[in-house]
Coordinates of C-alpha atoms and ligand atoms in Angstrom, one line a residue:
X1303 CA 113.0 80.1 65.7
X1304 CA 112.3 79.7 69.3
X1305 CA 108.7 81.7 70.0
X1306 CA 109.2 85.0 72.7
X1307 CA 107.0 84.5 75.9
X1308 CA 106.2 87.1 78.2
X1309 CA 107.1 86.1 81.7
X1310 CA 106.0 88.3 84.8
X1311 CA 109.6 89.4 86.5
X1312 CA 107.7 90.8 89.0
X1313 CA 105.5 91.8 91.4
X1314 CA 104.9 94.9 93.9
X1315 CA 100.8 96.0 95.6
X1316 CA 99.2 98.3 97.7
X1317 CA 96.6 98.6 99.8
X1318 CA 95.8 101.6 101.9
X1319 CA 96.0 101.6 106.3
X1320 CA 92.5 102.5 106.7
X1321 CA 90.3 99.4 107.2
X1322 CA 86.0 99.5 107.0
X1323 CA 84.8 96.9 108.8
X1324 CA 81.2 94.8 108.7
X1325 CA 80.5 96.4 112.6
X1326 CA 81.4 100.4 110.7
X1327 CA 79.5 99.4 107.8
X1328 CA 76.5 97.8 110.4
X1329 CA 76.6 101.6 111.9
X1330 CA 75.7 103.7 108.4
X1331 CA 73.5 101.2 106.9
X1332 CA 71.0 98.7 107.8
X1333 CA 72.8 95.2 107.4
X1334 CA 75.0 93.3 109.5
X1335 CA 78.2 90.6 109.2
X1336 CA 76.3 88.1 109.2
X1337 CA 74.2 89.0 106.1
X1338 CA 78.1 90.0 104.3
X1339 CA 79.8 87.1 105.1
X1340 CA 76.9 84.4 104.7
X1341 CA 76.0 86.3 100.5
X1342 CA 80.0 87.2 100.0
X1343 CA 82.1 86.3 102.7
X1344 CA 83.8 90.3 103.4
X1345 CA 84.7 90.6 106.6
X1346 CA 87.3 94.2 105.9
X1347 CA 88.0 96.8 103.2
X1348 CA 90.8 98.8 102.7
X1349 CA 89.6 102.4 102.3
X1350 CA 92.2 105.8 100.6
X1351 CA 91.9 108.8 102.4
X1352 CA 92.7 111.6 102.6
X1353 CA 91.8 114.6 99.9
X1354 CA 93.5 114.9 96.0
X1355 CA 94.8 111.3 96.4
X1356 CA 93.3 109.3 93.3
X1357 CA 94.0 105.6 92.2
X1358 CA 97.9 107.0 90.9
X1359 CA 98.2 107.8 94.0
X1360 CA 98.1 103.3 94.8
X1361 CA 99.2 103.3 91.1
X1362 CA 102.5 104.5 91.7
X1363 CA 103.2 102.4 95.3
X1364 CA 103.2 99.8 93.7
X1365 CA 104.8 100.1 90.2
X1366 CA 107.7 101.4 92.8
X1367 CA 107.7 98.4 94.8
X1368 CA 109.1 96.3 92.0
X1369 CA 111.8 99.2 91.8
X1370 CA 113.3 98.9 94.8
X1371 CA 112.7 95.5 95.0
X1372 CA 114.2 94.5 91.6
X1373 CA 116.5 97.4 91.4
X1374 CA 115.5 98.3 87.7
X1375 CA 115.9 101.9 86.6
X1376 CA 111.6 103.6 85.6
X1377 CA 113.7 105.2 82.4
X1378 CA 114.5 101.4 81.6
X1379 CA 110.1 101.3 81.3
X1380 CA 109.7 100.8 77.4
X1381 CA 105.4 101.0 77.8
X1382 CA 102.7 101.1 81.4
X1383 CA 98.6 100.0 80.9
X1384 CA 97.0 100.8 83.2
X1385 CA 94.1 99.5 84.5
X1386 CA 91.5 101.8 85.7
X1387 CA 87.4 102.0 86.4
X1388 CA 88.3 104.5 88.7
X1389 CA 91.0 107.1 86.6
X1390 CA 91.7 109.9 88.1
X1391 CA 90.7 112.7 86.1
X1392 CA 88.8 111.2 82.7
X1393 CA 91.6 112.7 81.0
X1394 CA 94.4 112.7 80.8
X1395 CA 95.1 108.9 81.2
X1396 CA 96.4 107.8 85.4
X1397 CA 99.1 105.9 83.8
X1398 CA 100.6 108.7 82.6
X1399 CA 100.1 110.5 85.4
X1400 CA 101.7 107.5 87.1
X1401 CA 104.7 107.2 84.7
X1402 CA 104.9 111.3 86.1
X1403 CA 104.6 110.7 89.6
X1404 CA 108.2 108.3 89.4
X1405 CA 109.9 109.6 86.0
X1406 CA 109.4 106.6 84.0
X1407 CA 110.6 109.0 81.1
X1408 CA 111.4 106.4 77.9
X1409 CA 107.3 105.1 78.1
X1410 CA 104.3 105.5 77.0
X1411 CA 101.3 104.2 78.1
X1412 CA 97.2 104.5 78.7
X1413 CA 95.0 102.9 80.5
X1414 CA 92.1 100.2 79.9
X1415 CA 89.2 100.2 80.9
X1416 CA 87.6 96.0 81.3
X1417 CA 86.5 96.8 84.7
X1418 CA 86.6 93.8 87.5
X1419 CA 88.6 91.9 84.1
X1420 CA 91.2 95.0 82.8
X1421 CA 93.7 93.3 84.4
X1422 CA 93.1 90.5 82.2
X1423 CA 92.8 93.3 79.4
X1424 CA 95.8 94.8 79.7
X1425 CA 98.1 91.3 81.2
X1426 CA 96.7 90.3 77.3
X1427 CA 98.1 93.9 75.2
X1428 CA 100.8 94.0 76.5
X1429 CA 101.9 90.2 76.3
X1430 CA 101.1 91.1 72.3
X1431 CA 104.3 93.9 72.4
X1432 CA 106.1 91.4 74.5
X1433 CA 106.3 88.2 71.9
X1434 CA 106.3 90.6 68.5
X1435 CA 109.6 92.0 70.6
X1436 CA 108.9 95.4 70.6
X1437 CA 108.5 96.0 73.8
X1438 CA 111.4 94.4 76.6
X1439 CA 109.9 95.9 80.4
X1440 CA 105.9 96.8 81.0
X1441 CA 104.4 97.6 83.7
X1442 CA 101.2 96.9 83.8
X1443 CA 99.1 98.3 87.1
X1444 CA 95.9 97.2 88.3
X1445 CA 94.1 100.1 90.1
X1446 CA 91.0 100.6 91.7
X1447 CA 89.7 103.9 94.4
X1448 CA 86.3 102.4 94.3
X1449 CA 85.1 104.7 97.7
X1450 CA 85.5 107.4 94.6
X1451 CA 82.1 105.9 93.5
X1452 CA 81.0 104.5 95.9
X1453 CA 77.3 105.5 97.6
X1454 CA 77.8 104.8 101.5
X1455 CA 74.0 105.7 101.9
X1456 CA 73.1 102.0 99.2
X1457 CA 73.8 98.9 101.7
X1458 CA 73.5 97.1 98.1
X1459 CA 77.2 98.3 96.8
X1460 CA 78.7 99.8 99.4
X1461 CA 79.6 96.7 101.4
X1462 CA 82.0 95.0 98.6
X1463 CA 84.0 97.7 97.6
X1464 CA 87.8 98.8 98.4
X1465 CA 90.6 100.4 97.4
X1466 CA 94.0 98.3 95.7
X1467 CA 95.9 98.8 93.8
X1468 CA 98.7 95.8 92.4
X1469 CA 101.2 96.2 89.7
X1470 CA 103.7 93.4 87.5
X1471 CA 106.8 94.0 85.7
X1472 CA 106.5 92.0 82.3
X1473 CA 110.0 90.3 80.0
X1474 CA 110.5 88.7 77.3
X1475 CA 112.4 85.2 78.0
X1476 CA 112.9 82.0 75.7
X1477 CA 111.9 80.0 77.8
X1478 CA 108.7 78.0 77.8
X1479 CA 107.2 80.6 81.7
X1480 CA 104.6 83.4 81.4
X1481 CA 102.6 84.4 79.4
X1482 CA 101.6 81.0 77.6
X1483 CA 97.0 81.9 76.8
X1484 CA 94.6 83.9 77.2
X1485 CA 90.8 84.0 76.7
X1486 CA 88.8 87.2 76.4
X1487 CA 85.5 88.0 75.2
X1488 CA 83.2 91.2 76.4
X1489 CA 79.3 91.1 75.9
X1490 CA 77.8 94.7 76.0
X1491 CA 74.9 93.2 77.3
X1492 CA 76.5 93.6 80.9
X1493 CA 75.9 97.0 80.4
X1494 CA 72.1 98.0 81.5
X1495 CA 73.5 95.8 84.9
X1496 CA 76.6 97.2 86.2
X1497 CA 77.3 101.5 85.6
X1498 CA 77.7 104.4 86.2
X1499 CA 75.2 106.4 84.8
X1500 CA 77.4 110.2 84.7
X1501 CA 80.4 112.3 84.1
X1502 CA 80.8 110.9 81.2
X1503 CA 79.9 112.2 77.9
X1504 CA 76.4 110.5 77.1
X1505 CA 75.4 112.3 80.8
X1506 CA 78.0 114.8 81.9
X1507 CA 78.0 115.8 85.5
X1508 CA 75.0 118.2 86.3
X1509 CA 72.8 119.4 89.6
X1510 CA 70.9 116.9 88.9
X1511 CA 73.1 114.2 88.3
X1512 CA 74.2 114.7 91.5
X1513 CA 70.7 114.7 93.0
X1514 CA 70.0 111.4 91.6
X1515 CA 73.4 109.6 92.4
X1516 CA 74.4 108.8 89.0
X1517 CA 78.3 108.9 89.6
X1518 CA 77.9 105.8 91.6
X1519 CA 78.1 102.9 91.3
X1520 CA 75.1 101.1 89.9
X1521 CA 75.0 97.0 90.6
X1522 CA 71.3 94.3 89.7
X1523 CA 73.7 91.8 91.6
X1524 CA 71.3 89.0 91.1
X1525 CA 71.6 89.2 87.1
X1526 CA 75.7 90.3 87.5
X1527 CA 76.4 87.1 89.8
X1528 CA 74.6 84.8 87.3
X1529 CA 76.4 85.6 84.3
X1530 CA 79.6 85.6 86.6
X1531 CA 79.1 82.6 87.9
X1532 CA 78.7 80.8 84.7
X1533 CA 81.4 83.0 82.1
X1534 CA 83.8 82.5 85.4
X1535 CA 83.1 79.1 85.8
X1536 CA 83.0 78.8 81.4
X1537 CA 86.1 80.3 80.1
X1538 CA 88.2 78.7 83.6
X1539 CA 87.9 75.3 82.3
X1540 CA 88.1 76.1 78.6
X1541 CA 91.3 77.8 78.8
X1542 CA 92.1 74.5 80.9
X1543 CA 90.8 72.0 78.4
X1544 CA 92.0 74.2 75.7
X1545 CA 96.0 73.6 77.2
X1546 CA 94.9 70.1 78.4
X1547 CA 95.2 70.9 82.1
X1548 CA 94.2 69.1 84.6
X1549 CA 93.1 69.6 88.5
X1550 CA 96.2 68.4 89.3
X1551 CA 98.0 69.8 86.5
X1552 CA 97.1 73.8 87.6
X1553 CA 99.3 74.8 90.8
X1554 CA 96.7 78.2 91.9
X1555 CA 93.5 80.0 90.5
X1556 CA 93.9 83.5 90.5
X1557 CA 89.9 84.8 90.9
X1558 CA 88.5 87.9 90.7
X1559 CA 87.2 88.5 93.6
X1560 CA 83.8 89.9 93.8
X1561 CA 82.3 86.9 95.5
X1562 CA 82.9 84.1 97.5
X1563 CA 80.6 81.9 96.0
X1564 CA 81.5 82.9 92.8
X1565 CA 85.4 81.7 93.7
X1566 CA 84.3 78.1 95.0
X1567 CA 81.7 78.2 91.9
X1568 CA 84.7 78.2 90.1
X1569 CA 86.9 76.6 91.8
X1570 CA 84.5 74.2 92.0
X1571 CA 84.6 73.7 87.5
X1572 CA 87.8 73.3 87.6
X1573 CA 88.0 70.6 89.5
X1574 CA 91.1 72.2 92.4
X1575 CA 90.9 71.7 96.1
X1576 CA 90.3 75.4 97.9
X1577 CA 93.7 75.3 99.2
X1578 CA 94.7 75.8 95.6
X1579 CA 93.0 79.2 95.3
X1580 CA 94.2 82.0 96.1
X1581 CA 91.4 84.6 98.5
X1582 CA 91.6 88.0 99.8
X1583 CA 87.9 88.9 99.3
X1584 CA 87.8 89.0 103.3
X1585 CA 89.8 90.8 103.6
X1586 CA 89.6 93.6 100.8
X1587 CA 86.3 92.9 99.8
X1588 CA 86.5 93.9 95.6
X1589 CA 88.7 96.1 94.9
X1590 CA 87.8 95.3 90.5
X1591 CA 91.4 96.3 88.7
X1592 CA 93.2 94.9 91.4
X1593 CA 92.3 91.7 92.9
X1594 CA 94.2 89.4 90.5
X1595 CA 97.6 91.6 91.0
X1596 CA 97.3 91.7 94.8
X1597 CA 96.8 88.1 95.6
X1598 CA 100.0 87.2 93.3
X1599 CA 101.5 90.4 95.7
X1600 CA 100.6 89.1 98.2
X1601 CA 101.5 84.9 97.6
X1602 CA 104.8 85.8 95.6
X1603 CA 107.0 84.0 98.3
X1604 CA 104.6 81.1 97.4
X1605 CA 104.1 80.4 94.1
X1606 CA 107.6 78.0 92.2
X1607 CA 109.3 78.5 89.4
X1608 CA 106.8 76.6 87.1
X1609 CA 104.2 76.9 88.9
X1610 CA 100.6 76.5 86.0
X1611 CA 98.7 79.4 87.1
X1612 CA 95.2 80.5 85.6
X1613 CA 93.9 84.5 86.7
X1614 CA 90.3 84.4 86.1
X1615 CA 88.2 87.1 86.3
X1616 CA 84.3 88.5 85.5
X1617 CA 83.7 92.4 85.4
X1618 CA 80.8 95.1 84.1
X1619 CA 80.6 95.4 80.2
X1620 CA 80.1 92.7 81.2
X1621 CA 83.5 91.5 80.2
X1622 CA 85.4 88.1 81.7
X1623 CA 88.1 85.6 80.5
X1624 CA 91.0 83.8 82.0
X1625 CA 94.8 83.7 81.2
X1626 CA 97.3 80.4 81.2
X1627 CA 100.6 81.5 82.5
X1628 CA 104.0 79.1 83.8
X1629 CA 105.3 81.3 87.2
X1630 CA 109.1 82.3 85.8
X1631 CA 110.7 82.7 88.9
Ligands
UT7_2548 O1 83.2 92.6 90.4 C1 82.1 92.4 89.4 C2 81.2 91.8 88.8 N1 80.5 92.0 89.7 C3 80.3 90.3 90.7 O2 80.5 89.9 90.6 C4 79.4 90.6 91.8 C5 77.9 89.7 91.7 N2 76.7 90.0 92.8 C6 76.7 89.9 93.7 O3 78.0 89.5 94.5 C7 75.3 89.7 95.0 O4 74.6 89.7 93.8 C8 75.7 90.7 95.8 C9 76.6 90.1 96.5 C10 76.0 92.0 95.1 C11 74.2 90.4 96.3 O5 74.1 88.9 96.3 P1 72.8 88.4 96.1 O6 72.5 87.0 96.7 O7 72.3 87.9 95.0 O8 71.4 89.3 97.2 P2 70.7 90.1 96.4 O9 70.7 90.9 95.9 O10 69.5 88.8 95.9 O11 69.8 90.8 98.2 C12 69.1 89.2 99.0 C13 68.0 90.2 100.0 C14 66.7 91.8 99.3 O12 66.8 91.8 100.1 P3 65.1 91.0 99.5 O13 64.7 91.8 98.4 O14 64.5 90.2 99.5 O15 63.8 91.6 100.7 C15 68.6 92.6 99.7 O16 67.5 94.0 99.8 O17 69.5 91.1 100.9 C16 69.4 92.5 100.1 N3 70.0 93.0 100.9 C17 71.1 93.4 102.0 N4 70.3 92.9 103.2 C18 72.0 93.3 103.7 C19 70.8 93.7 99.6 N5 72.2 94.4 100.4 C20 72.4 93.8 101.4 C21 72.6 94.3 102.8 N6 73.1 93.7 103.8 N7 74.0 94.6 102.6

C-alpha cells in the first residue's frame, strides 16, 4: 500500500506593527548597532503592543490567513498544535484559545513547549497523526510574544528577541511530497544555560521572584552558542546524509533565527550557498517558535513543488532537530 505522507498545503504569518530598532535599544541599554549587527545580525524586531494581547492574538491572525487563502473553514480542522514558550496563560492552552477565537469547533488542540525547536517538534507530532490516517487537516502554529518575558534593562538578552507567529496547514497525500524525515533531540543539560526560573511549580510567583527578576529569559549566551552551532550543524548534515542529499540537491535551508553566525555555520557545514538560506533575523530577531514558519510564509512565492527543504532548529531544553520535506505546491 502506498504510504500516506503529510504535506504542507498552506502557510500564514503575522508580525506586529511596532518596530523596535537598534537605535531605540541604544537609548535604553548600553549597546550599539555595531555590536548587535556583528555579534547577532539583528537590525530591528517587532513588538506586540496593547493590553491583554498575548501569543494567541498573533497565532490567530496567522491561522486566519490560512482560512482566507484556502477557503477552508475553521470547522474542517481536526487538530491544532500550538508551539509556544510564551503561552497566554499557564493554562488553559494557547491552542485552545486560538481555536475559540477562530471558531475551530471540531478539533482538539494542545500546546507544545520545546523552546526554539517547538515548531519542528509540533510539525513532527502532527505528521504522525496524518501518516497514521487519524487526521486530515491539522494546523501547526508557532507563536511567541518574547517581549512578555524579556528584561529591557538586560542588554545581553533584550537585543535578541521579537514577537511573531506563523502557521501551516498539514494534509495527507499519496504523492511523494511533504515531510520525508525528521531527527529530533533533547538534552536536559541545557536547562541551566537557558531558562525562565520563576512562574512555574518549582518557584511560583512571589514578591521575591519579582524583585529578583526571575520571570525573564535567562541565557548564558556563550554556552548556548557553542551547543547551538554544533548541534544544528550536525543534525542538518546528518539528515542530509541519511537521505542521500548533497548541497546541490537542497533548494532551501530554513534555519531557526537566533544568530546569523550560527546560521552561516550551519549553511557552510551543509555545503549550501547563502542564496539558498532563508534569513529574516535582521528584521524580526529571534521569535522562538515563530522563526521557521514566518520564513516559510515570507518565502512562499519563491518555493516550487518538489523543492527539497531542510528545517533546522536549536533551543531551550536543550532541544534541537531537523526536518527534511519536499515542498508540495
Ligand atoms: O534561540 C535559542 C538558542 N539561543 C541561541 O542560539 C543564542 C546563542 N548565543 C548567541 O547567539 C550569542 O552568545 C549572543 C548573541 C547571545 C552573545 O554573543 P557573544 O559573542 O557570545 O557575546 P558574549 O556573551 O561572549 O559577550 C561578549 C561581550 C561581553 O563583554 P565583556 O565581558 O567581553 O567585556 C558582554 O558583556 O559583549 C558584551 N555584551 C554586549 N555589548 C554590547 C553582551 N551583550 C551586549 C550588547 N551590547 N547588547
